[in-house]
Each structure stands twice: as C-alpha cells, then as structure tokens.
Amino acid sequence: MARIVCKFGGSSVADHTQFLKIKKILQGNSKRTVVVPSAPGKRHGGEAKLTDLLYLCHDMAQKKLSLDGPFTLIRDRYLDIETQLNLNAGMAATLDTFRIEIENGATRDFVASRGEYLCGVLMAAFLGAEFVDPKDTVFFDKTGRIDPKTYDVLGARMADETKLYVMPGFYGVDVKGQIKTFSRGGSDISGAIAARAVKCEVYENWTDVSGLLMADPRIVENPHPLDEVSYREIRELSYMGASVFHDEAIAPVREVGIPINIRNTNRPEDPGTRIVAHLPEVTKYDIAGVAGKKNFSMFSLEKNMMNKEVGFARKVLGVFEGRGVSIEHCPSSIDSISVVVSSEEIGDKTEAILEDIRRILEPDTLDVQHDISLLAVVGEGMTHQIGIAAKVFTALRDAEVNVRIIDQGASELNIIIGVDNKDYAKAIRALYSVMMTPNPAYRPA
Ligand code: ASP
C-alpha cells in the first residue's frame, strides 16, 4: 500500500481543536500514516508563534534574565492541549526539565527544536502513534546539507506500512550528534525528507490556505487558486516572493518525482494545489502566476568597446564576489552592463563597490539606482506560446508603468521585469489581469 506523508504547519497544530481536525483528516484516508507536525503557531493575530517564544527564552537565558514571562506562555499552550484532549503525556514534568535545560545554557537550536518535539510528543499520544525522533533519524552533513543516509535510516525506522508514525519537523542532528534546526519554516523540509524516506505516493502539506494563489492577495483582489504547478514553476514563484511552502523543501521530493499537495486543514474538502514534475501539454492559463519582490539596487556602467575587452564581465562580477554580495541579474548591451542585487544585501557596501568598479574597470560612466522592484511572470506554458511577451509589455504600457529591466532566462520559464518600487503593485495587477484569460484549447481532465 502506498502511503501519504502529512506535514501540518503551525496554525494546523495551534490548539486542541486543530488536533481534532487532524485526526479527522487522517481518518479520511487510510494511506495517511506518517505525520510531521510543526510547533504550535498563532491562534489569533496578536499572539506569538511558539518558536519565536523559544528563541526569546534562549536569548533571555543567555543574558541571565528570568524566563518567567515567555516560558509561562509556552508552558500554558502545551498544557492546555494536553488537558483539553485528556492526554497523559507527562508534559508538566517534561516542561520543568526543559526550563532547567534552557537556564543551564542549552543551545539555541536545541531550544527552538523543542517546539516541534513537544508538539510531536502530544500528537503521538493523541493519535496513538509511534514517535520517531529526528535526533536518531535526520542527519546533517559537515556542510549543513542533509546526509543521504537519512533516507535509509528513516525509511527503515518507519518501515511498517500498517503503523502510524509521528515525526516532529524542523530539526535533526549534525555530525557531532548535536541538535540542529533547518532555517525558519523548515518543517516543510522535514516533511519532504520523510516523504522521500518512505517513498510515499504524495506529500501532503497541510496549512491554513487552500493552496497557492496566482498572485499576492494583498495586491490583487481574489486571485485564482493554482490547481497544478510544476516543481520548476514553484521554485521560481517562491524565490520571487510567493510564500506558503519552503523553497528548499522541493528538492528531496523532486529528485524522486513525488508530487506535493498543499491543503487547508480548516477546509479539507478543498483540493488545494498539486506540485508535479510534468504539466499537461495544454494548461488552463498560459502562466502559473505573477510574483515579485521590492528593493533591489542596480549598478550600471558603460565603457566604450567593452565587448572587445576579454574578461570584462568576470571582473565586474568579481567586484561583487569580493564584497560577498550575490547577484540577481545581469542585463547587458554592447557597451554597458548592469548588475542587479538585493538592496538589503548591499547594506552599506554601495560606496565600496562603486570605488572598486572605478578602480578595476575604469568605466566611462557609472551609476547606481535603488528602489527597484523585480517582477516575474512564470509559466512552463510560455515556451510554446507566441505573443506572451507582447501581452506582458502591452499590459504594462496600458498601466503606464515604465519598464527598467527585461530579462528572459534561457529556460523560457519566466520573464523578469524591473520597475520602480512605486509602480510595483500597479504592475503586478496589470500583469495578473491580462494573463488570466483561460486558454481556449484547455479541457479539464
Ligand atoms: N517552527 C519553525 C518555525 O516557526 C519551523 C516551521 O514551522 O516550519 O520556523
């Protein structure tokens, strides 16, 4: 029997009523036998995520301050779930020991990992499932990447297809056996690792929205949900700011072709978004979506006969490398080249970079402009379609948006457009509305 791995995000495990929903979801499909919970998230807008409170406790302990405030909030959340669900998971004693561990200088990663660990203990008790501790099954290598032996060890640990397993997300162990966490939102990665380890049929990622949307709902009113999107498209969209799913969580399942299904714990009847390896030949829309990010800086230099100077581009890029700044895009013309970088990354290095460029490349002109936004129109369907670029730029012209940068990758998976920050929202709305006419050749499966 093929299994389904279900990862539940912070809002899906925020209180005991969410735990009850999870039980129902699992009962809805007997293949759902591996559960990967996050740490409890916010129950309402004003509340803190448990992970944030845990980091706070760690920082306060380092400063020898009393943990009373944040630790009481943490303690109450776990004890509340335990009491409301009539569980006997020994939470009070575990939490008392944990507090002493924090006060005695437990590492930051260890403290943060307990958010998931304690949630997993409660979840396993509630579901009558076997608890699998990532400290024995999820291994980071020397470089901080996942050691492939994880898949074998974890697969063997969860080999019995008739059993229900709960493995907390967000952490594993480093080469020294110390607890190490992923980056924030990393339980998605743990879920993907579990999915691959048990070779599941689908990796379900349960959250509080019914899948991905084709544009940011804070900018576009009621954007369409995305029914199906490819791994490649989702990488581009999430890199360009569409969030819901951790972008590093794609790789473990992508490499072995396991589809991901983003689902809503509060509306389990909704089909959500499927992330798959291959899309059908004709998709409903020409594009998967529009995403973007604000606040980039563009360094532009001109030098006559630049194209004849061997190694010119390498030297330009070398300046940024030398200052430890990664590059987003690099549009060029015969005698000019621009380098687009995130303004946050540049920080206070602008003057130093300009100085390096002047000294090393002796350009005829050199300037830097800040407050630039990058937008990406993403879609595998664009490869076969004539006229997508025409639609994109007509839409921007009609919205009176001045285009500063145009860049289309060789994959033809996206068109990147740079505009002034002030035009960002207007441009996203214009692109979304013009690209959302369904493809007349599309027939739903
Ligand atoms: N609890 C961790 C965080 O808040 C990991 C996760 O939720 O995925 O980042």
GROMACS .gro file of C-alpha atoms and ligand atoms in nm:
model
  454
    1MET     CA    1   0.000   0.000   0.000
    2ALA     CA    2   0.144   0.336  -0.095
    3ARG     CA    3   0.150   0.582   0.191
    4ILE     CA    4   0.080   0.952   0.224
    5VAL     CA    5   0.300   1.174   0.439
    6CYS     CA    6   0.113   1.465   0.600
    7LYS     CA    7   0.300   1.767   0.731
    8PHE     CA    8   0.092   2.002   0.945
    9GLY     CA    9   0.207   2.363   0.979
   10GLY     CA   10   0.200   2.585   1.289
   11SER     CA   11  -0.158   2.708   1.252
   12SER     CA   12  -0.275   2.348   1.196
   13VAL     CA   13  -0.145   2.247   1.539
   14ALA     CA   14  -0.215   2.574   1.720
   15ASP     CA   15  -0.461   2.430   1.973
   16HIS     CA   16  -0.661   2.121   2.064
   17THR     CA   17  -0.939   2.194   1.813
   18GLN     CA   18  -0.679   2.178   1.537
   19PHE     CA   19  -0.558   1.842   1.671
   20LEU     CA   20  -0.916   1.714   1.637
   21LYS     CA   21  -0.927   1.832   1.276
   22ILE     CA   22  -0.605   1.645   1.208
   23LYS     CA   23  -0.748   1.323   1.342
   24LYS     CA   24  -1.046   1.360   1.107
   25ILE     CA   25  -0.818   1.429   0.811
   26LEU     CA   26  -0.621   1.113   0.884
   27GLN     CA   27  -0.941   0.913   0.917
   28GLY     CA   28  -1.044   1.042   0.575
   29ASN     CA   29  -0.774   0.837   0.401
   30SER     CA   30  -0.616   0.524   0.548
   31LYS     CA   31  -0.297   0.587   0.350
   32ARG     CA   32  -0.220   0.892   0.567
   33THR     CA   33   0.012   0.714   0.807
   34VAL     CA   34   0.309   0.948   0.854
   35VAL     CA   35   0.251   1.278   1.036
   36VAL     CA   36   0.509   1.558   1.059
   37PRO     CA   37   0.396   1.844   1.287
   38SER     CA   38   0.540   2.195   1.322
   39ALA     CA   39   0.543   2.379   1.654
   40PRO     CA   40   0.212   2.541   1.751
   41GLY     CA   41   0.167   2.870   1.568
   42LYS     CA   42  -0.057   3.167   1.640
   43ARG     CA   43  -0.415   3.104   1.746
   44HIS     CA   44  -0.502   3.463   1.660
   45GLY     CA   45  -0.333   3.768   1.513
   46GLY     CA   46  -0.190   3.920   1.831
   47GLU     CA   47  -0.026   3.602   1.958
   48ALA     CA   48   0.335   3.488   1.916
   49LYS     CA   49   0.444   3.164   1.749
   50LEU     CA   50   0.591   2.919   1.997
   51THR     CA   51   0.915   2.907   1.802
   52ASP     CA   52   0.958   3.282   1.849
   53LEU     CA   53   0.894   3.249   2.222
   54LEU     CA   54   1.151   2.971   2.240
   55TYR     CA   55   1.415   3.186   2.072
   56LEU     CA   56   1.327   3.462   2.317
   57CYS     CA   57   1.371   3.225   2.613
   58HIS     CA   58   1.711   3.124   2.485
   59ASP     CA   59   1.823   3.484   2.441
   60MET     CA   60   1.697   3.582   2.786
   61ALA     CA   61   1.873   3.286   2.946
   62GLN     CA   62   2.195   3.395   2.781
   63LYS     CA   63   2.155   3.734   2.946
   64LYS     CA   64   2.074   3.564   3.276
   65LEU     CA   65   1.727   3.719   3.278
   66SER     CA   66   1.426   3.543   3.425
   67LEU     CA   67   1.232   3.332   3.171
   68ASP     CA   68   0.907   3.364   3.363
   69GLY     CA   69   0.717   3.568   3.104
   70PRO     CA   70   0.776   3.377   2.779
   71PHE     CA   71   0.819   3.037   2.940
   72THR     CA   72   0.479   3.059   3.112
   73LEU     CA   73   0.317   3.130   2.775
   74ILE     CA   74   0.488   2.826   2.624
   75ARG     CA   75   0.401   2.605   2.916
   76ASP     CA   76   0.035   2.707   2.913
   77ARG     CA   77  -0.002   2.631   2.543
   78TYR     CA   78   0.124   2.273   2.572
   79LEU     CA   79  -0.055   2.200   2.899
   80ASP     CA   80  -0.377   2.336   2.752
   81ILE     CA   81  -0.362   2.095   2.457
   82GLU     CA   82  -0.280   1.806   2.689
   83THR     CA   83  -0.567   1.882   2.927
   84GLN     CA   84  -0.827   1.959   2.663
   85LEU     CA   85  -0.758   1.631   2.486
   86ASN     CA   86  -0.743   1.431   2.812
   87LEU     CA   87  -0.393   1.312   2.740
   88ASN     CA   88  -0.142   1.183   2.987
   89ALA     CA   89   0.178   1.272   2.811
   90GLY     CA   90   0.372   1.394   3.119
   91MET     CA   91   0.400   1.747   2.977
   92ALA     CA   92   0.435   1.929   3.312
   93ALA     CA   93   0.741   1.730   3.418
   94THR     CA   94   0.897   1.747   3.070
   95LEU     CA   95   0.850   2.124   3.062
   96ASP     CA   96   1.005   2.166   3.408
   97THR     CA   97   1.315   1.979   3.297
   98PHE     CA   98   1.323   2.175   2.973
   99ARG     CA   99   1.321   2.507   3.158
  100ILE     CA  100   1.623   2.399   3.360
  101GLU     CA  101   1.799   2.294   3.039
  102ILE     CA  102   1.743   2.640   2.892
  103GLU     CA  103   1.867   2.810   3.208
  104ASN     CA  104   2.173   2.588   3.207
  105GLY     CA  105   2.275   2.711   2.864
  106ALA     CA  106   2.114   2.471   2.612
  107THR     CA  107   2.199   2.571   2.254
  108ARG     CA  108   1.975   2.797   2.051
  109ASP     CA  109   1.893   2.518   1.804
  110PHE     CA  110   1.811   2.272   2.082
  111VAL     CA  111   1.575   2.520   2.248
  112ALA     CA  112   1.398   2.603   1.920
  113SER     CA  113   1.366   2.235   1.825
  114ARG     CA  114   1.163   2.161   2.139
  115GLY     CA  115   0.868   2.346   1.985
  116GLU     CA  116   0.826   2.065   1.734
  117TYR     CA  117   0.948   1.794   1.970
  118LEU     CA  118   0.686   1.865   2.238
  119CYS     CA  119   0.413   1.904   1.978
  120GLY     CA  120   0.515   1.568   1.831
  121VAL     CA  121   0.502   1.402   2.174
  122LEU     CA  122   0.147   1.531   2.225
  123MET     CA  123   0.042   1.439   1.872
  124ALA     CA  124   0.175   1.083   1.903
  125ALA     CA  125  -0.008   1.040   2.235
  126PHE     CA  126  -0.327   1.180   2.086
  127LEU     CA  127  -0.321   0.965   1.774
  128GLY     CA  128  -0.186   0.652   1.945
  129ALA     CA  129   0.106   0.669   1.702
  130GLU     CA  130   0.471   0.573   1.729
  131PHE     CA  131   0.701   0.870   1.798
  132VAL     CA  132   1.005   0.896   1.573
  133ASP     CA  133   1.273   1.136   1.699
  134PRO     CA  134   1.469   1.314   1.423
  135LYS     CA  135   1.768   1.312   1.659
  136ASP     CA  136   1.807   0.945   1.565
  137THR     CA  137   1.698   0.966   1.202
  138VAL     CA  138   1.767   1.301   1.033
  139PHE     CA  139   2.135   1.377   0.974
  140PHE     CA  140   2.308   1.692   0.852
  141ASP     CA  141   2.648   1.656   0.688
  142LYS     CA  142   2.954   1.874   0.750
  143THR     CA  143   2.830   2.141   0.509
  144GLY     CA  144   2.487   2.164   0.672
  145ARG     CA  145   2.308   1.972   0.396
  146ILE     CA  146   2.104   1.660   0.452
  147ASP     CA  147   2.318   1.349   0.460
  148PRO     CA  148   2.159   1.097   0.216
  149LYS     CA  149   2.192   0.819   0.473
  150THR     CA  150   1.893   0.990   0.639
  151TYR     CA  151   1.662   0.840   0.379
  152ASP     CA  152   1.775   0.484   0.455
  153VAL     CA  153   1.774   0.523   0.832
  154LEU     CA  154   1.438   0.698   0.840
  155GLY     CA  155   1.289   0.461   0.583
  156ALA     CA  156   1.393   0.162   0.794
  157ARG     CA  157   1.265   0.328   1.112
  158MET     CA  158   0.922   0.377   0.955
  159ALA     CA  159   0.918   0.057   0.751
  160ASP     CA  160   0.593  -0.085   0.884
  161GLU     CA  161   0.321   0.036   0.647
  162THR     CA  162   0.044  -0.064   0.883
  163LYS     CA  163   0.165   0.165   1.161
  164LEU     CA  164   0.101   0.532   1.224
  165TYR     CA  165   0.415   0.739   1.286
  166VAL     CA  166   0.467   1.093   1.413
  167MET     CA  167   0.798   1.264   1.344
  168PRO     CA  168   0.840   1.625   1.457
  169GLY     CA  169   0.964   1.867   1.192
  170PHE     CA  170   1.236   2.134   1.186
  171TYR     CA  171   1.540   1.951   1.326
  172GLY     CA  172   1.791   1.672   1.301
  173VAL     CA  173   2.147   1.624   1.425
  174ASP     CA  174   2.481   1.750   1.297
  175VAL     CA  175   2.794   1.538   1.254
  176LYS     CA  176   2.873   1.577   1.623
  177GLY     CA  177   2.530   1.450   1.723
  178GLN     CA  178   2.413   1.795   1.836
  179ILE     CA  179   2.056   1.905   1.761
  180LYS     CA  180   2.048   2.131   1.455
  181THR     CA  181   1.745   2.305   1.308
  182PHE     CA  182   1.664   2.394   0.949
  183SER     CA  183   1.604   2.758   0.858
  184ARG     CA  184   1.271   2.910   0.961
  185GLY     CA  185   0.969   2.732   0.815
  186GLY     CA  186   1.188   2.422   0.786
  187SER     CA  187   0.928   2.164   0.891
  188ASP     CA  188   0.831   2.163   0.523
  189ILE     CA  189   1.177   2.022   0.457
  190SER     CA  190   1.139   1.757   0.728
  191GLY     CA  191   0.809   1.652   0.569
  192ALA     CA  192   0.974   1.625   0.229
  193ILE     CA  193   1.253   1.413   0.378
  194ALA     CA  194   1.002   1.179   0.543
  195ALA     CA  195   0.807   1.161   0.215
  196ARG     CA  196   1.116   1.051   0.030
  197ALA     CA  197   1.229   0.810   0.303
  198VAL     CA  198   0.903   0.614   0.294
  199LYS     CA  199   0.867   0.652  -0.085
  200CYS     CA  200   0.516   0.784  -0.044
  201GLU     CA  201   0.255   0.835  -0.313
  202VAL     CA  202   0.205   1.203  -0.234
  203TYR     CA  203   0.343   1.450   0.017
  204GLU     CA  204   0.053   1.645   0.165
  205ASN     CA  205   0.145   1.979   0.315
  206TRP     CA  206  -0.142   2.097   0.535
  207THR     CA  207  -0.160   2.467   0.609
  208ASP     CA  208  -0.423   2.739   0.652
  209VAL     CA  209  -0.485   2.833   0.289
  210SER     CA  210  -0.638   2.622   0.013
  211GLY     CA  211  -0.321   2.611  -0.192
  212LEU     CA  212  -0.121   2.867  -0.380
  213LEU     CA  213  -0.267   3.168  -0.547
  214MET     CA  214  -0.166   3.306  -0.883
  215ALA     CA  215  -0.074   3.643  -0.730
  216ASP     CA  216  -0.031   3.804  -0.389
  217PRO     CA  217  -0.381   3.856  -0.239
  218ARG     CA  218  -0.257   4.170  -0.061
  219ILE     CA  219  -0.214   4.327  -0.404
  220VAL     CA  220  -0.462   4.151  -0.633
  221GLU     CA  221  -0.820   4.108  -0.518
  222ASN     CA  222  -0.928   3.741  -0.504
  223PRO     CA  223  -0.657   3.592  -0.724
  224HIS     CA  224  -0.732   3.250  -0.877
  225PRO     CA  225  -0.603   2.945  -0.692
  226LEU     CA  226  -0.344   2.737  -0.870
  227ASP     CA  227  -0.470   2.383  -0.930
  228GLU     CA  228  -0.148   2.242  -1.061
  229VAL     CA  229   0.200   2.381  -1.092
  230SER     CA  230   0.535   2.223  -1.182
  231TYR     CA  231   0.834   2.194  -0.949
  232ARG     CA  232   1.024   2.436  -1.171
  233GLU     CA  233   0.747   2.693  -1.166
  234ILE     CA  234   0.707   2.676  -0.792
  235ARG     CA  235   1.081   2.728  -0.742
  236GLU     CA  236   1.063   3.048  -0.945
  237LEU     CA  237   0.746   3.170  -0.780
  238SER     CA  238   0.863   3.106  -0.427
  239TYR     CA  239   1.203   3.256  -0.495
  240MET     CA  240   1.024   3.565  -0.620
  241GLY     CA  241   0.825   3.608  -0.304
  242ALA     CA  242   0.523   3.376  -0.328
  243SER     CA  243   0.535   3.206   0.010
  244VAL     CA  244   0.343   2.911   0.156
  245PHE     CA  245   0.599   2.643   0.103
  246HIS     CA  246   0.969   2.650   0.197
  247ASP     CA  247   1.166   2.659  -0.129
  248GLU     CA  248   1.429   2.412  -0.003
  249ALA     CA  249   1.154   2.155   0.057
  250ILE     CA  250   1.111   2.091  -0.313
  251ALA     CA  251   1.444   1.918  -0.377
  252PRO     CA  252   1.407   1.599  -0.168
  253VAL     CA  253   1.080   1.505  -0.335
  254ARG     CA  254   1.154   1.648  -0.676
  255GLU     CA  255   1.459   1.428  -0.718
  256VAL     CA  256   1.240   1.118  -0.692
  257GLY     CA  257   0.924   1.260  -0.851
  258ILE     CA  258   0.689   1.256  -0.551
  259PRO     CA  259   0.407   1.509  -0.603
  260ILE     CA  260   0.326   1.764  -0.332
  261ASN     CA  261  -0.028   1.863  -0.246
  262ILE     CA  262  -0.079   2.186  -0.049
  263ARG     CA  263  -0.402   2.153   0.152
  264ASN     CA  264  -0.606   2.352   0.400
  265THR     CA  265  -0.658   2.194   0.746
  266ASN     CA  266  -0.958   2.420   0.800
  267ARG     CA  267  -1.116   2.329   0.464
  268PRO     CA  268  -1.011   1.970   0.397
  269GLU     CA  269  -1.272   1.940   0.122
  270ASP     CA  270  -1.075   2.182  -0.100
  271PRO     CA  271  -0.841   2.002  -0.342
  272GLY     CA  272  -0.556   2.251  -0.290
  273THR     CA  273  -0.260   2.292  -0.521
  274ARG     CA  274  -0.067   1.998  -0.666
  275ILE     CA  275   0.302   2.045  -0.739
  276VAL     CA  276   0.409   1.792  -1.001
  277ALA     CA  277   0.702   1.705  -1.225
  278HIS     CA  278   0.521   1.746  -1.557
  279LEU     CA  279   0.222   1.953  -1.654
  280PRO     CA  280  -0.023   1.852  -1.927
  281GLU     CA  281   0.054   1.989  -2.275
  282VAL     CA  282  -0.228   2.243  -2.259
  283THR     CA  283  -0.275   2.417  -1.926
  284LYS     CA  284  -0.569   2.631  -1.822
  285TYR     CA  285  -0.371   2.953  -1.824
  286ASP     CA  286  -0.060   3.045  -2.019
  287ILE     CA  287   0.120   3.124  -1.697
  288ALA     CA  288   0.139   2.982  -1.346
  289GLY     CA  289   0.147   3.317  -1.176
  290VAL     CA  290   0.298   3.655  -1.115
  291ALA     CA  291   0.526   3.722  -0.822
  292GLY     CA  292   0.776   3.986  -0.728
  293LYS     CA  293   0.998   4.148  -0.473
  294LYS     CA  294   1.078   4.507  -0.393
  295ASN     CA  295   1.403   4.680  -0.303
  296PHE     CA  296   1.678   4.597  -0.546
  297SER     CA  297   1.970   4.815  -0.647
  298MET     CA  298   2.109   4.836  -0.999
  299PHE     CA  299   2.473   4.926  -1.068
  300SER     CA  300   2.517   5.031  -1.430
  301LEU     CA  301   2.842   5.101  -1.610
  302GLU     CA  302   2.928   5.195  -1.961
  303LYS     CA  303   3.261   5.163  -2.134
  304ASN     CA  304   3.331   5.215  -2.498
  305MET     CA  305   3.445   4.892  -2.674
  306MET     CA  306   3.370   4.693  -2.359
  307ASN     CA  307   3.268   4.397  -2.572
  308LYS     CA  308   3.624   4.363  -2.706
  309GLU     CA  309   3.782   4.352  -2.362
  310VAL     CA  310   3.826   3.987  -2.268
  311GLY     CA  311   3.729   3.917  -1.906
  312PHE     CA  312   3.538   4.243  -1.854
  313ALA     CA  313   3.218   4.079  -1.725
  314ARG     CA  314   3.418   3.848  -1.500
  315LYS     CA  315   3.593   4.145  -1.343
  316VAL     CA  316   3.262   4.327  -1.286
  317LEU     CA  317   3.110   4.023  -1.119
  318GLY     CA  318   3.433   3.971  -0.927
  319VAL     CA  319   3.383   4.305  -0.753
  320PHE     CA  320   3.056   4.181  -0.607
  321GLU     CA  321   3.203   3.844  -0.521
  322GLY     CA  322   3.492   4.016  -0.347
  323ARG     CA  323   3.246   4.210  -0.129
  324GLY     CA  324   3.041   3.896  -0.055
  325VAL     CA  325   2.729   4.014  -0.240
  326SER     CA  326   2.528   3.768  -0.450
  327ILE     CA  327   2.389   3.877  -0.783
  328GLU     CA  328   2.030   3.854  -0.903
  329HIS     CA  329   2.052   3.961  -1.268
  330CYS     CA  330   2.299   4.098  -1.506
  331PRO     CA  331   2.147   4.257  -1.818
  332SER     CA  332   2.396   4.391  -2.071
  333SER     CA  333   2.430   4.568  -2.405
  334ILE     CA  334   2.728   4.607  -2.634
  335ASP     CA  335   2.900   4.879  -2.431
  336SER     CA  336   2.719   4.859  -2.100
  337ILE     CA  337   2.649   4.616  -1.825
  338SER     CA  338   2.424   4.637  -1.521
  339VAL     CA  339   2.427   4.431  -1.208
  340VAL     CA  340   2.109   4.394  -1.007
  341VAL     CA  341   2.144   4.297  -0.641
  342SER     CA  342   1.920   4.297  -0.337
  343SER     CA  343   1.947   4.632  -0.156
  344GLU     CA  344   1.935   4.454   0.177
  345GLU     CA  345   2.241   4.252   0.085
  346ILE     CA  346   2.426   4.558  -0.032
  347GLY     CA  347   2.365   4.726   0.304
  348ASP     CA  348   2.635   4.989   0.350
  349LYS     CA  349   2.867   4.848   0.083
  350THR     CA  350   2.744   5.071  -0.203
  351GLU     CA  351   3.031   5.320  -0.188
  352ALA     CA  352   3.295   5.050  -0.156
  353ILE     CA  353   3.156   4.866  -0.460
  354LEU     CA  354   3.145   5.183  -0.669
  355GLU     CA  355   3.502   5.254  -0.570
  356ASP     CA  356   3.616   4.902  -0.665
  357ILE     CA  357   3.443   4.927  -1.004
  358ARG     CA  358   3.607   5.265  -1.076
  359ARG     CA  359   3.949   5.137  -0.984
  360ILE     CA  360   3.937   4.797  -1.151
  361LEU     CA  361   3.729   4.867  -1.463
  362GLU     CA  362   3.775   5.239  -1.530
  363PRO     CA  363   3.427   5.280  -1.680
  364ASP     CA  364   3.322   5.586  -1.885
  365THR     CA  365   3.008   5.623  -1.677
  366LEU     CA  366   2.894   5.459  -1.359
  367ASP     CA  367   2.582   5.497  -1.151
  368VAL     CA  368   2.366   5.314  -0.904
  369GLN     CA  369   1.991   5.328  -0.866
  370HIS     CA  370   1.797   5.199  -0.570
  371ASP     CA  371   1.426   5.135  -0.512
  372ILE     CA  372   1.379   4.892  -0.797
  373SER     CA  373   1.129   4.603  -0.792
  374LEU     CA  374   1.163   4.281  -0.983
  375LEU     CA  375   0.856   4.102  -1.113
  376ALA     CA  376   0.844   3.753  -1.258
  377VAL     CA  377   0.580   3.620  -1.493
  378VAL     CA  378   0.624   3.245  -1.454
  379GLY     CA  379   0.490   2.958  -1.660
  380GLU     CA  380   0.612   2.650  -1.844
  381GLY     CA  381   0.334   2.715  -2.096
  382MET     CA  382   0.521   3.022  -2.222
  383THR     CA  383   0.772   2.804  -2.407
  384HIS     CA  384   0.525   2.709  -2.680
  385GLN     CA  385   0.321   3.028  -2.688
  386ILE     CA  386   0.377   3.309  -2.929
  387GLY     CA  387   0.289   3.654  -2.806
  388ILE     CA  388   0.327   3.622  -2.429
  389ALA     CA  389   0.592   3.894  -2.418
  390ALA     CA  390   0.369   4.116  -2.631
  391LYS     CA  391   0.084   4.071  -2.383
  392VAL     CA  392   0.313   4.142  -2.087
  393PHE     CA  393   0.451   4.465  -2.223
  394THR     CA  394   0.120   4.586  -2.363
  395ALA     CA  395  -0.031   4.542  -2.018
  396LEU     CA  396   0.248   4.743  -1.861
  397ARG     CA  397   0.219   5.017  -2.120
  398ASP     CA  398  -0.159   5.038  -2.068
  399ALA     CA  399  -0.099   5.072  -1.694
  400GLU     CA  400   0.158   5.344  -1.767
  401VAL     CA  401   0.439   5.154  -1.597
  402ASN     CA  402   0.791   5.237  -1.707
  403VAL     CA  403   0.995   4.917  -1.761
  404ARG     CA  404   1.354   4.947  -1.636
  405ILE     CA  405   1.484   4.592  -1.688
  406ILE     CA  406   1.382   4.300  -1.908
  407ASP     CA  407   1.536   3.958  -1.868
  408GLN     CA  408   1.418   3.624  -2.001
  409GLY     CA  409   1.607   3.315  -1.886
  410ALA     CA  410   1.712   3.055  -2.141
  411SER     CA  411   1.460   2.814  -1.991
  412GLU     CA  412   1.178   3.043  -2.110
  413LEU     CA  413   1.016   2.965  -1.780
  414ASN     CA  414   0.990   3.326  -1.678
  415ILE     CA  415   1.015   3.683  -1.788
  416ILE     CA  416   1.174   3.911  -1.530
  417ILE     CA  417   1.079   4.276  -1.538
  418GLY     CA  418   1.230   4.555  -1.332
  419VAL     CA  419   1.018   4.859  -1.245
  420ASP     CA  420   1.040   5.141  -0.991
  421ASN     CA  421   0.921   5.044  -0.643
  422LYS     CA  422   0.640   5.299  -0.671
  423ASP     CA  423   0.496   5.110  -0.972
  424TYR     CA  424   0.524   4.765  -0.812
  425ALA     CA  425   0.162   4.700  -0.712
  426LYS     CA  426   0.026   4.859  -1.028
  427ALA     CA  427   0.248   4.639  -1.243
  428ILE     CA  428   0.154   4.317  -1.059
  429ARG     CA  429  -0.216   4.397  -1.100
  430ALA     CA  430  -0.177   4.480  -1.468
  431LEU     CA  431   0.013   4.160  -1.543
  432TYR     CA  432  -0.222   3.944  -1.345
  433SER     CA  433  -0.535   4.072  -1.513
  434VAL     CA  434  -0.407   4.037  -1.865
  435MET     CA  435  -0.260   3.690  -1.818
  436MET     CA  436  -0.571   3.546  -1.658
  437THR     CA  437  -0.776   3.476  -1.966
  438PRO     CA  438  -0.819   3.096  -1.977
  439ASN     CA  439  -0.664   2.914  -2.269
  440PRO     CA  440  -0.945   2.834  -2.521
  441ALA     CA  441  -0.782   2.495  -2.605
  442TYR     CA  442  -0.790   2.384  -2.241
  443ARG     CA  443  -1.013   2.086  -2.148
  444PRO     CA  444  -1.020   1.992  -1.778
  445ALA     CA  445  -0.916   1.630  -1.713
  446ASP     N1  446   0.851   2.617   1.385
  446ASP     C1  447   0.950   2.654   1.290
  446ASP     C2  448   0.930   2.799   1.250
  446ASP     O1  449   0.845   2.867   1.303
  446ASP     C3  450   0.953   2.563   1.172
  446ASP     C4  451   0.823   2.551   1.096
  446ASP     O2  452   0.718   2.589   1.144
  446ASP     O3  453   0.827   2.503   0.984
  446ASP     O4  454   1.000   2.846   1.167
   0.00000   0.00000   0.00000
